mmCIF file of C-alpha atoms in Angstrom:
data_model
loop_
_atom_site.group_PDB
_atom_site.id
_atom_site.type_symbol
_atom_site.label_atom_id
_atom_site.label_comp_id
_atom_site.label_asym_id
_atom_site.label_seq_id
_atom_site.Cartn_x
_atom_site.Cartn_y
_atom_site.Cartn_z
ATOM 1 C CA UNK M 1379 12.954 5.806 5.640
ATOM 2 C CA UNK M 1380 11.195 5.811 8.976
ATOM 3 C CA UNK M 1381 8.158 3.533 8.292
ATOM 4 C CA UNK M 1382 6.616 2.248 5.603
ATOM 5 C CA UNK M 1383 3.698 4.303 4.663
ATOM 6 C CA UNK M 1384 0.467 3.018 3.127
ATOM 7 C CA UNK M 1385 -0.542 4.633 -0.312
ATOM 8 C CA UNK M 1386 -2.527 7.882 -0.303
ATOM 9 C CA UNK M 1387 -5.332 5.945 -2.020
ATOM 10 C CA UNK M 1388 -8.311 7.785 0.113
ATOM 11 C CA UNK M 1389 -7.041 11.097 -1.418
ATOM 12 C CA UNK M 1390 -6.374 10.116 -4.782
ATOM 13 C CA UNK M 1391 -9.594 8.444 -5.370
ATOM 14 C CA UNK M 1392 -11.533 10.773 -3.723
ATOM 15 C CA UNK M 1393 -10.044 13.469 -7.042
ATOM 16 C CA UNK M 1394 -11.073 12.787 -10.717
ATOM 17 C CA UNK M 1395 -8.308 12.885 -13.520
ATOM 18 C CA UNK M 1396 -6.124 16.546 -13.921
ATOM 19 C CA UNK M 1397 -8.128 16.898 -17.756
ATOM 20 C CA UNK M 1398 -11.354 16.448 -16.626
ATOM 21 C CA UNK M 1399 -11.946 20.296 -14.784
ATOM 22 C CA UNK M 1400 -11.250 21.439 -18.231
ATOM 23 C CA UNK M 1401 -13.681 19.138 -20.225
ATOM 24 C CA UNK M 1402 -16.553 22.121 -19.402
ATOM 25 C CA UNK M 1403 -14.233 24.526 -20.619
ATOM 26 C CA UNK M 1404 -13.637 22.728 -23.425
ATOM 27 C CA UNK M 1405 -17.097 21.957 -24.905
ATOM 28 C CA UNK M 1406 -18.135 26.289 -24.148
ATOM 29 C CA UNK M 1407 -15.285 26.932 -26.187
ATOM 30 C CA UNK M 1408 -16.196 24.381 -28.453
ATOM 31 C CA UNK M 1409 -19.559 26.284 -28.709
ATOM 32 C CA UNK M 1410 -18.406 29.584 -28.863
ATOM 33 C CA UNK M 1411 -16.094 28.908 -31.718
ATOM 34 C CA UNK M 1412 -18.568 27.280 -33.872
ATOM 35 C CA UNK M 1413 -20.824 30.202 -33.235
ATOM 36 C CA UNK M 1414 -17.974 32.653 -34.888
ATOM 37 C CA UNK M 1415 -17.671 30.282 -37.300
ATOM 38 C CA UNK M 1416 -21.416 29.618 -38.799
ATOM 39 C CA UNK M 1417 -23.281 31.905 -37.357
ATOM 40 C CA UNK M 1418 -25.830 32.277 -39.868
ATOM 41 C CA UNK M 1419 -26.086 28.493 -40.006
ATOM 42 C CA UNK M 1420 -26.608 27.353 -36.353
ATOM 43 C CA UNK M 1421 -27.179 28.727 -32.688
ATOM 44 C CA UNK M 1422 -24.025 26.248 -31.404
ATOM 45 C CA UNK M 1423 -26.244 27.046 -28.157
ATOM 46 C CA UNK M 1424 -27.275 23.793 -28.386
ATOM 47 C CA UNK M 1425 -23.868 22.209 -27.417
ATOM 48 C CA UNK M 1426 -24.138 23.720 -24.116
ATOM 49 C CA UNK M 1427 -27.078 21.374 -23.209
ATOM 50 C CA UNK M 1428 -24.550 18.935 -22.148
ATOM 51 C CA UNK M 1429 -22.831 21.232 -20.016
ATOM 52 C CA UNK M 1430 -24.223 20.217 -16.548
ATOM 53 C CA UNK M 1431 -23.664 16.539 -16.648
ATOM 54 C CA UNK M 1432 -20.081 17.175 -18.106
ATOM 55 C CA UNK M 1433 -19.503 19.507 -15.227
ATOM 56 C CA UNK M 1434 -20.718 17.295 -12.821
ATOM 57 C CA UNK M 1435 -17.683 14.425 -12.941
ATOM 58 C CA UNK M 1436 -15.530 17.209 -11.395
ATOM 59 C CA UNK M 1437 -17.340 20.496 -9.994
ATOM 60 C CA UNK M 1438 -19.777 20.298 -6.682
ATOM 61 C CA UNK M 1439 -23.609 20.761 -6.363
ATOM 62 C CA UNK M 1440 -23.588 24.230 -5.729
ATOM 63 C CA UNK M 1441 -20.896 25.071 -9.192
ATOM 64 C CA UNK M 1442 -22.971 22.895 -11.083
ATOM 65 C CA UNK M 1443 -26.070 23.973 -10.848
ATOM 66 C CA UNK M 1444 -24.363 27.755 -11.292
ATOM 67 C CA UNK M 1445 -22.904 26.223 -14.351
ATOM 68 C CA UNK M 1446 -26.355 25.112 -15.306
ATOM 69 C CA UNK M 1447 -27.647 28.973 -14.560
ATOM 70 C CA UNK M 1448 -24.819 30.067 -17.225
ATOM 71 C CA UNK M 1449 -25.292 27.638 -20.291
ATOM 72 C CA UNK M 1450 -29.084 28.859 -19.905
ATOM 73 C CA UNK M 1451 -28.029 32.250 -20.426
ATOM 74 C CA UNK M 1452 -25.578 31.775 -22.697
ATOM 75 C CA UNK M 1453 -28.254 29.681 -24.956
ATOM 76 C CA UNK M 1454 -31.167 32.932 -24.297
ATOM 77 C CA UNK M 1455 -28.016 35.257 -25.857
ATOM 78 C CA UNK M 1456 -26.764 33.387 -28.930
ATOM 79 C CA UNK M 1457 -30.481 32.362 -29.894
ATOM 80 C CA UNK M 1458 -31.492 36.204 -29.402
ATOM 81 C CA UNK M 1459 -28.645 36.827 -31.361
ATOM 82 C CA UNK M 1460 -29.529 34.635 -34.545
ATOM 83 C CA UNK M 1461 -33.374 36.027 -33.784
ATOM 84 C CA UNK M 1462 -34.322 32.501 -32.337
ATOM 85 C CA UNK M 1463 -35.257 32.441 -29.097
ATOM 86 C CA UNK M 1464 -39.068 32.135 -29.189
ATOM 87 C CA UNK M 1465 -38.912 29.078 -31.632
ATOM 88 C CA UNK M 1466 -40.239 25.771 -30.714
ATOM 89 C CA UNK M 1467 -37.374 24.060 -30.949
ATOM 90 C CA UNK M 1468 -35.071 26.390 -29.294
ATOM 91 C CA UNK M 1469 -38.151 25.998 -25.631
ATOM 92 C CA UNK M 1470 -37.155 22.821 -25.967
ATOM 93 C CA UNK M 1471 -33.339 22.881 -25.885
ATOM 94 C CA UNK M 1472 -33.833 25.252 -23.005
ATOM 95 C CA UNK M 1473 -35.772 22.552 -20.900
ATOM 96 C CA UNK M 1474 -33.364 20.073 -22.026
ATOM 97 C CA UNK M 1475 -30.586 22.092 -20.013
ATOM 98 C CA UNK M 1476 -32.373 22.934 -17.352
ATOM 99 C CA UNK M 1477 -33.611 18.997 -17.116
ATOM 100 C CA UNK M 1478 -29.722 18.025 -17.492
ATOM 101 C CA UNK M 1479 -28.931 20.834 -14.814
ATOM 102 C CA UNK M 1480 -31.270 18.804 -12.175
ATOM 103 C CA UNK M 1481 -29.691 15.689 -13.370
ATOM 104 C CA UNK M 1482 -26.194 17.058 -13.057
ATOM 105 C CA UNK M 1483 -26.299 18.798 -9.863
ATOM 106 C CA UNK M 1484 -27.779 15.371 -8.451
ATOM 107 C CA UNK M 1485 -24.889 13.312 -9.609
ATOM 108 C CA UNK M 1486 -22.448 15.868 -8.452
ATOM 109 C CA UNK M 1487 -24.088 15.640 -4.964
ATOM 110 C CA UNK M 1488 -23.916 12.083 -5.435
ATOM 111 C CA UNK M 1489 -20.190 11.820 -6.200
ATOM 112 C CA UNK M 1490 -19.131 13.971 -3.875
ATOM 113 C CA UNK M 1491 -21.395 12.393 -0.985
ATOM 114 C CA UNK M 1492 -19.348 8.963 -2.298
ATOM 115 C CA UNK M 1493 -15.964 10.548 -2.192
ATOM 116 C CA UNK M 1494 -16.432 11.969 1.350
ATOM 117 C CA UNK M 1495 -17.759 8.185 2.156
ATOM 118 C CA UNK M 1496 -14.606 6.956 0.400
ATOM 119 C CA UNK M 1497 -12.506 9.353 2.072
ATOM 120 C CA UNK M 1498 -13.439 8.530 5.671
ATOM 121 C CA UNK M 1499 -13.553 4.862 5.354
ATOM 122 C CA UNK M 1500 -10.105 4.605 3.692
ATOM 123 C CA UNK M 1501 -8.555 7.098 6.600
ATOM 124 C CA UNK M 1502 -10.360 4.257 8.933
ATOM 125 C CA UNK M 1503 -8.336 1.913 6.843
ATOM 126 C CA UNK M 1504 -5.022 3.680 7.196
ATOM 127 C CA UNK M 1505 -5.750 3.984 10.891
ATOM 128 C CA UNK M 1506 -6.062 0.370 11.129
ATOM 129 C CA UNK M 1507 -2.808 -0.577 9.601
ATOM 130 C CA UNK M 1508 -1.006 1.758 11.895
ATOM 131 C CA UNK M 1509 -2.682 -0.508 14.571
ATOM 132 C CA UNK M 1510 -1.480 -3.821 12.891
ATOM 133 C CA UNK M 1511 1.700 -2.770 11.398
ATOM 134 C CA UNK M 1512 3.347 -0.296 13.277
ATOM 135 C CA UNK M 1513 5.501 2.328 11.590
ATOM 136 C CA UNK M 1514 9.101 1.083 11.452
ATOM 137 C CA UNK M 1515 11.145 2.934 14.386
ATOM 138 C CA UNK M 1516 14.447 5.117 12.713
ATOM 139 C CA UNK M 1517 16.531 3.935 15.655
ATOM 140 C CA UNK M 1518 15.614 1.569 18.657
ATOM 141 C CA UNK M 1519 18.189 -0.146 21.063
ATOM 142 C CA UNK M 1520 21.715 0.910 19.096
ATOM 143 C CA UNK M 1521 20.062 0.110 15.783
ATOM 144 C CA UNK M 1522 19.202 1.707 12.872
ATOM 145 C CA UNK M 1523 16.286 0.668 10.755
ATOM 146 C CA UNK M 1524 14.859 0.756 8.085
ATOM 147 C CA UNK M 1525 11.609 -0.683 6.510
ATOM 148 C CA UNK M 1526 9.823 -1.468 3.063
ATOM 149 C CA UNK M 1527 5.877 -2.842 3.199
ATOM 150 C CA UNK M 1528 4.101 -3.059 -0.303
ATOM 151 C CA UNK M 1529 0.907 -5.177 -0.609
ATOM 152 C CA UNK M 1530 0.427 -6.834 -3.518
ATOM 153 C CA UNK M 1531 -3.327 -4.940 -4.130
ATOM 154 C CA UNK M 1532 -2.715 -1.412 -4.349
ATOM 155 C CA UNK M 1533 -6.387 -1.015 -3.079
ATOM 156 C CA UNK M 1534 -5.667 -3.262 0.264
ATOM 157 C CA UNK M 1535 -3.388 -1.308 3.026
ATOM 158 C CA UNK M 1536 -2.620 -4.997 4.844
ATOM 159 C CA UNK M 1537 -1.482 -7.428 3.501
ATOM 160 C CA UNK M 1538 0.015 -11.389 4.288
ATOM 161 C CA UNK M 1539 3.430 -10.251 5.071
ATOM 162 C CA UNK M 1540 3.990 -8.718 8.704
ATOM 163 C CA UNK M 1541 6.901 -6.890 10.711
ATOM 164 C CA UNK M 1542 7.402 -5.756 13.989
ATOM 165 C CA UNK M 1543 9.973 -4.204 16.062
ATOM 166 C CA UNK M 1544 10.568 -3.911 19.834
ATOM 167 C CA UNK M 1545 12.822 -2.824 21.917
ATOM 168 C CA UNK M 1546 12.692 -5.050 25.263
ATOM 169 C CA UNK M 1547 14.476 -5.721 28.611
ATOM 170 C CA UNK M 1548 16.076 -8.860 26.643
ATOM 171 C CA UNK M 1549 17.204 -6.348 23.913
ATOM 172 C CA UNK M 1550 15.475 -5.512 20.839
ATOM 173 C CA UNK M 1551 13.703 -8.337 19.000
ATOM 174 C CA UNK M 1552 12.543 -8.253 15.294
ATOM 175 C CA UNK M 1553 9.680 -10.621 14.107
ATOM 176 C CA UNK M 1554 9.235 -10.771 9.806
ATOM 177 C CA UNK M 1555 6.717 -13.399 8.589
ATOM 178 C CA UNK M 1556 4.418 -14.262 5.791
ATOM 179 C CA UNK M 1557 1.188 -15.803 6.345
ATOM 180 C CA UNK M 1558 -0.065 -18.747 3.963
ATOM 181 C CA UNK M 1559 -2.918 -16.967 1.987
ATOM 182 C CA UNK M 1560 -4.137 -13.948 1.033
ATOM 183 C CA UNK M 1561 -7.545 -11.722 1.583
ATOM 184 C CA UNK M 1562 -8.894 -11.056 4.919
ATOM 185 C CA UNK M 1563 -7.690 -14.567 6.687
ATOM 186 C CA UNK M 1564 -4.207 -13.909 6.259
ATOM 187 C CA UNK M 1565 -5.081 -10.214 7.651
ATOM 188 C CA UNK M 1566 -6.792 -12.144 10.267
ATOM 189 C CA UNK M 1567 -3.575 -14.370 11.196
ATOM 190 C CA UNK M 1568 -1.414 -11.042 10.538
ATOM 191 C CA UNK M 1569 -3.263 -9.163 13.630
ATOM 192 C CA UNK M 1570 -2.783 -12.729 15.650
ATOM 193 C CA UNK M 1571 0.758 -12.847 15.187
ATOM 194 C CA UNK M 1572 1.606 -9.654 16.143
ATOM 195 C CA UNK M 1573 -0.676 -9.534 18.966
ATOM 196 C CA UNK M 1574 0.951 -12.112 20.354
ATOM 197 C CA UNK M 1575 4.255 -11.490 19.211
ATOM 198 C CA UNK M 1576 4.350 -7.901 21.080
ATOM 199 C CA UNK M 1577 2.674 -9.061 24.351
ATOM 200 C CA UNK M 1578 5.021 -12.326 24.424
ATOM 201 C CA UNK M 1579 8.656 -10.228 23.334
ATOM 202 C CA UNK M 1580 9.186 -8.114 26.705
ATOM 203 C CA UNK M 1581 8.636 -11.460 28.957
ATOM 204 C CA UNK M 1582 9.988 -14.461 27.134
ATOM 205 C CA UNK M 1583 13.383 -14.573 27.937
ATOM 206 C CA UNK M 1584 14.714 -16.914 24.723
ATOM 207 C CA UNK M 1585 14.092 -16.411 21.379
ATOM 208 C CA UNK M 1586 13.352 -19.771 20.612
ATOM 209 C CA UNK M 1587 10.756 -19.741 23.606
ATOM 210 C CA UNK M 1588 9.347 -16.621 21.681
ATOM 211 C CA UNK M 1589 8.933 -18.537 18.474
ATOM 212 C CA UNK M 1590 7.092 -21.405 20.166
ATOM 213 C CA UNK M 1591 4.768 -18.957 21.692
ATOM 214 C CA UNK M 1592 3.834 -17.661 18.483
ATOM 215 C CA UNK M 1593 4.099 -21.367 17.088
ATOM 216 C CA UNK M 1594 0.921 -21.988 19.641
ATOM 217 C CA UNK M 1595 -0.895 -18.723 18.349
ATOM 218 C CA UNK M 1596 -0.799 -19.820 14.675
ATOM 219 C CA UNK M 1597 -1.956 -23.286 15.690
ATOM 220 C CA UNK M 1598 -4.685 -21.975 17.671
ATOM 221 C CA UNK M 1599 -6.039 -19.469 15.109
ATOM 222 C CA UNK M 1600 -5.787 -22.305 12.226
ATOM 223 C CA UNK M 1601 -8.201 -24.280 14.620
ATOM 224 C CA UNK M 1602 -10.556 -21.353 15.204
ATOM 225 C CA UNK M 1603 -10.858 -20.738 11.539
ATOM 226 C CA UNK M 1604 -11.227 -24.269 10.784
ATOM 227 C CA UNK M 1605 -7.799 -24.772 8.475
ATOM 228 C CA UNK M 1606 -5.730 -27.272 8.913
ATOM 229 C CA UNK M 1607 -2.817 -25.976 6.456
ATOM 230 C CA UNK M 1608 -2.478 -22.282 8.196
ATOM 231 C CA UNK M 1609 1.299 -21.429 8.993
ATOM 232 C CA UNK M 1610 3.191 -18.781 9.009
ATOM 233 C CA UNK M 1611 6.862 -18.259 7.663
ATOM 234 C CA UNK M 1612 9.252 -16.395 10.210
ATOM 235 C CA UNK M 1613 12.346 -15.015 11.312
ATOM 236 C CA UNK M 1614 12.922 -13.739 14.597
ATOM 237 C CA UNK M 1615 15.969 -11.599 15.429
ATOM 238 C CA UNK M 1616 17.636 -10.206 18.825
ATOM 239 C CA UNK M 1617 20.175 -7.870 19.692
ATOM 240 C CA UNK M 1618 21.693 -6.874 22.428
ATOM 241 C CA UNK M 1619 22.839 -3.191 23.006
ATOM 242 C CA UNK M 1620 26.051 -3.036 23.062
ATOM 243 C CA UNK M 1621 27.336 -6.901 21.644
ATOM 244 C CA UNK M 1622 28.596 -7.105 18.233
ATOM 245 C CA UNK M 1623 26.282 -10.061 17.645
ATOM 246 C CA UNK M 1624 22.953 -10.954 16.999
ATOM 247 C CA UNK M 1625 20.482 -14.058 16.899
ATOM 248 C CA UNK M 1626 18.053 -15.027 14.627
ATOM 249 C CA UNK M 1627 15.275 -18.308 14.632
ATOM 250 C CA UNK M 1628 14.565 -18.984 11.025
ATOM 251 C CA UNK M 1629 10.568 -20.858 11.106
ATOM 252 C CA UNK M 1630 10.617 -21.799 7.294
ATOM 253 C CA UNK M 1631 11.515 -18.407 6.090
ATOM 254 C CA UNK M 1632 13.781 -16.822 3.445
ATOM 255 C CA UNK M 1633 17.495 -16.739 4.694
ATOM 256 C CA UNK M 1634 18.580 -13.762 5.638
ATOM 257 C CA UNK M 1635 21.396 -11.872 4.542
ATOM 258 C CA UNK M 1636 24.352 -10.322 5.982
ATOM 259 C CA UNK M 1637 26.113 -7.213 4.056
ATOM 260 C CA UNK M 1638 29.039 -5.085 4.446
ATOM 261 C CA UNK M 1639 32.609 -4.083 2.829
ATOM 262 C CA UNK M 1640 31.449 -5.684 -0.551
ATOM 263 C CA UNK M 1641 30.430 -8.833 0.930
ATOM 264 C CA UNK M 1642 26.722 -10.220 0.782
ATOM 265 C CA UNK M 1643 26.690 -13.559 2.646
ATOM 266 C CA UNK M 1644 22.964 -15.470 3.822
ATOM 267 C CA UNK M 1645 22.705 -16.023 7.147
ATOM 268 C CA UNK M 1646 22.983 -20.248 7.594
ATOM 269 C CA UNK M 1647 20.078 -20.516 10.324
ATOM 270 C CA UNK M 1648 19.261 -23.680 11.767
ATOM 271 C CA UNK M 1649 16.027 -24.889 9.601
ATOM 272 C CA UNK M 1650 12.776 -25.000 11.855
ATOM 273 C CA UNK M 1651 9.067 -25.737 10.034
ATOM 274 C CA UNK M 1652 6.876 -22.359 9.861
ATOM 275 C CA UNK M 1653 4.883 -21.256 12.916
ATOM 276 C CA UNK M 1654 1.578 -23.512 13.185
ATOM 277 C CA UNK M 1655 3.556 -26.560 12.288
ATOM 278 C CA UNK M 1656 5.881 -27.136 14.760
ATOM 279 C CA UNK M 1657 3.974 -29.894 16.691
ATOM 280 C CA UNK M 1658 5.207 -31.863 13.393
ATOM 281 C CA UNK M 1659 9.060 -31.136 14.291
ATOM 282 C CA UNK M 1660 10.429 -34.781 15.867
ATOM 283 C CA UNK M 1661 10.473 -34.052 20.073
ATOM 284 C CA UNK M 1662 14.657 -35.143 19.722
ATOM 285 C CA UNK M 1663 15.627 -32.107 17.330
ATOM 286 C CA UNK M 1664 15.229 -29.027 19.958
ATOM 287 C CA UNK M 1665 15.521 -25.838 18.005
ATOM 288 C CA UNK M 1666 18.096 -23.652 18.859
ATOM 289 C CA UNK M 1667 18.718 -19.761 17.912
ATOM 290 C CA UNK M 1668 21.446 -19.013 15.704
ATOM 291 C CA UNK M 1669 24.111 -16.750 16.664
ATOM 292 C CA UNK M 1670 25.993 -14.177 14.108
ATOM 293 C CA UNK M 1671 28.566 -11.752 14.625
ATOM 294 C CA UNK M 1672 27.243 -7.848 13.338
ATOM 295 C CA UNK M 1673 30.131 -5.936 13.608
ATOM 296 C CA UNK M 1674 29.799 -2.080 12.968
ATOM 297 C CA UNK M 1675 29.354 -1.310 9.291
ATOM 298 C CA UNK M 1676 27.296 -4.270 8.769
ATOM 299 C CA UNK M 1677 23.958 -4.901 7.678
ATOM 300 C CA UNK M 1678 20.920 -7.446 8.258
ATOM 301 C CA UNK M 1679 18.381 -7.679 6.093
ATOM 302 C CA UNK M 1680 15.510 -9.559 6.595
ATOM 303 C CA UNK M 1681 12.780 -9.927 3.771
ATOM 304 C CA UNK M 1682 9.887 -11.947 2.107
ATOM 305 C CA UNK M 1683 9.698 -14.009 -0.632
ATOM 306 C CA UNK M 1684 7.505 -10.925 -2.359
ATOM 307 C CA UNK M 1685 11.026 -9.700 -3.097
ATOM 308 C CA UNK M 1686 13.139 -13.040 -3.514
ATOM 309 C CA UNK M 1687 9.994 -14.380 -6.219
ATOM 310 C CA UNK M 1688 8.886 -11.881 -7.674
ATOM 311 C CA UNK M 1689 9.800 -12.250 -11.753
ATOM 312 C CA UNK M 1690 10.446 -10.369 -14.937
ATOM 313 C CA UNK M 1691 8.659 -10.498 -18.208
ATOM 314 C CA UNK M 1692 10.509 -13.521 -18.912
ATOM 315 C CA UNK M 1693 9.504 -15.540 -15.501
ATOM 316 C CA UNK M 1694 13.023 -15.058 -13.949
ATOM 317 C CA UNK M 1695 12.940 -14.692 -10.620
ATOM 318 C CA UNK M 1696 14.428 -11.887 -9.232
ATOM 319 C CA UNK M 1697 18.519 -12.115 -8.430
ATOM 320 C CA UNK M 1698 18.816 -10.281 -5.073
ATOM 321 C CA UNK M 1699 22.360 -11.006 -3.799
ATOM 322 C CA UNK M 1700 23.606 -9.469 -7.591
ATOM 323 C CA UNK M 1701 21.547 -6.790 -7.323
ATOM 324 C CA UNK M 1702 22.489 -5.709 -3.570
ATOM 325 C CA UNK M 1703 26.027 -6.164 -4.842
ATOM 326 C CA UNK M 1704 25.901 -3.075 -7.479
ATOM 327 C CA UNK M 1705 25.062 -0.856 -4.418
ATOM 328 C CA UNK M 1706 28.012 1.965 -3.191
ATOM 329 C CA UNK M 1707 26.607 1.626 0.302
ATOM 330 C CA UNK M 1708 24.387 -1.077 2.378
ATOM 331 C CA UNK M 1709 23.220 1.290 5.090
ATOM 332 C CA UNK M 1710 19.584 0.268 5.885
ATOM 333 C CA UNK M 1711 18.208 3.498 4.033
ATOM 334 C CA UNK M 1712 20.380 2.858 0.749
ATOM 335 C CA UNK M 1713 19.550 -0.672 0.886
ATOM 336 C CA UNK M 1714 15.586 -0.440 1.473
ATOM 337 C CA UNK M 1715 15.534 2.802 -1.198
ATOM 338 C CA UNK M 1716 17.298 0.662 -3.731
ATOM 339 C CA UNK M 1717 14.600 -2.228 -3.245
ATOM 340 C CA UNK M 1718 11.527 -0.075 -3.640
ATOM 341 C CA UNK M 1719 12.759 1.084 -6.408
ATOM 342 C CA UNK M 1720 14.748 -1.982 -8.582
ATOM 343 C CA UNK M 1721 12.089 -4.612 -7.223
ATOM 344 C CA UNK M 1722 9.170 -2.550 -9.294
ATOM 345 C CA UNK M 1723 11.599 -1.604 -12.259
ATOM 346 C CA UNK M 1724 12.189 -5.398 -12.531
ATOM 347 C CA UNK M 1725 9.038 -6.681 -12.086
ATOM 348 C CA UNK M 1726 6.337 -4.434 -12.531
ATOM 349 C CA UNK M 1727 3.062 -4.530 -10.965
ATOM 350 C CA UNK M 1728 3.339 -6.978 -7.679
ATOM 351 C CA UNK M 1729 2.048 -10.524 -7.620
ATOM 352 C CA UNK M 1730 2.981 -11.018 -4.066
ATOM 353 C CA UNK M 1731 3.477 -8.873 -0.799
ATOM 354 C CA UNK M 1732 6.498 -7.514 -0.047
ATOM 355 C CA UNK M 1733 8.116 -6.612 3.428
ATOM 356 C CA UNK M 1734 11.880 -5.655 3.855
ATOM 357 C CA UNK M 1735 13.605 -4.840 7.330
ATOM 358 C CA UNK M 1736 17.403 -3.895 7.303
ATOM 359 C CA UNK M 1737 19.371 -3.111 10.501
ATOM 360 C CA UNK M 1738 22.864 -2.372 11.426
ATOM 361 C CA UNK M 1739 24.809 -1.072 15.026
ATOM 362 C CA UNK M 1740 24.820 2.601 15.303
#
């Protein structure tokens, strides 16, 4: 999986439901059938009134109103043929169409002005979330990658959680965080952090450095928008092409995990507090990065707590080291596959965003 790809949501709400083409069709069958049926009764012409509007949730201007041109002919024929046509009642059922033809063709111009509105602004959207988060690379400085992103509204393309990967002069360097709150601040904070995360990875030369850096970003946003209990949780990774090692800075984020030849082990990272708090860390406990050997075969993964909390019917939190240990193989692709698909069956609809980055030496 080379990136994590935002739902086609400007496409599929830009089309009505597959049965509702086939509701015209329907009701002139409908009609035509009752006509065979009674006809000395009834002229079922007068089902066909409802024909434009009906024709209007899924046809355009121009078939609608041709629509509307057909169930007025169709009504002149079946009248004729039960020897109605110049009855009061009948004049009136043919203005009633021809009213609900106006009517329909407008809404169907209507509608399909909207979905071309809808269309464009959600392609804006997707656009803009390629700008934040940056499809996930296949393979970048002797690593493979993979990625999972899922907001927690289907309907929003960005969410809290955030990912990036570059590949730098220091090697390549991973960020995965989750901003405090939801709705457009944490989007806010999301852009922030990256921002500053991709201009500050290709000249900071230590990780921990890095971290600070983006420490100082969060503390400076939470000032600009005026709260005091912004952070962000984060893990910051760095390998070196060629080393079978890597390093990680944990800021108050889920522990990593280590996989390989049947073994899932979390990576013990030194404890720092979240980005935007760590002028609260005492000034005689320096951080320090954490190094861990990643020999061939093995796997990182780095995630948020969308996948580590999310729950069950029951409220049980989801049990990711079990899981991960059913899997045949913990190559970054079978690994972030497995996830899209378990998390959901598990848990259902999202309460929480999820990100997932997995990486091992080519």
């Amino acid at each position: 999986m080379s990136a994590p790809r935002p739902p086609q949501l400007a496409v599929a709400q830009s089309r009505v439901p597959r049965w509702v083409p086939w509701l015209p069709v329907v009701l002139l069958l409908l009609d035509l059938v009752t006509e065979a049926v009674v006809p000395d009764a009834v002229a079922a012409g007068f089902l066909l009134t409802a024909l434009p509007v009906v024709a209007a949730f899924s046809y355009g201007p121009v078939l609608t109103a041709t629509t509307t041109g057909g169930a007025l002919a169709l009504q002149l024929l079946l009248a004729l043929r039960a020897g109605h046509v110049n009855e009061q009642h009948h004049v009136w059922v043919y203005i009633a169409t021809a009213l609900s033809g106006v009517m329909g063709t407008a809404l169907s111009w209507q509608r399909t002005r909207q979905n071309r509105t809808l269309l464009q602004a959600r392609t804006v959207a997707e656009t803009l979330q390629r700008t934040v988060l940056r499809p996930v690379p296949e393979r970048v400085g002797g690593l493979r990658v993979a990625g999972l992103y899922r907001p927690a509204q289907a309907e929003v393309l960005v969410g809290g959680d955030l990912y990036e990967v570059c590949d730098t002069r220091f090697g390549v360097r991973v960020l995965l965080g989750d901003v405090r709150g939801k709705g457009l601040g944490a989007v806010r904070t999301v852009a922030d952090v990256l921002g500053a995360f991709r201009a500050a990875a290709h000249d900071t030369p230590g990780l921990v450095e890095l971290a600070d850096q983006l420490d100082r970003a969060v503390l400076r946003d939470a000032a600009d928008c005026g709260d005091d209990e912004l952070f962000v949780t984060a893990v910051l990774l760095q390998y070196r092409p060629g080393t079978d090692c890597v390093e990680f800075v944990n800021r108050g984020h889920t522990t990593p995990l280590l996989l390989g030849r049947g073994t899932i082990a979390p990576v013990a990272c030194a404890d720092d507090l979240p980005l935007g708090l760590g002028h609260l860390r005492p000034e005689d406990e320096p951080a320090k990065p954490t190094t861990v050997a990643l020999p061939p075969g093995y796997t990182v993964l780095l995630y948020t707590d969308g996948v580590s909390e999310a729950r069950d019917a029951t409220g049980a939190f989801y049990p990711l080291a079990p899981r991960l240990a059913a899997l045949d193989s913990t190559t970054p692709e079978r690994v972030v596959s497995f996830l899209a698909r378990d998390v959901h069956q598990y848990a259902g609809l999202l309460a929480d965003d999820l990100a997932v980055l997995a990486l091992t030496p080519e």
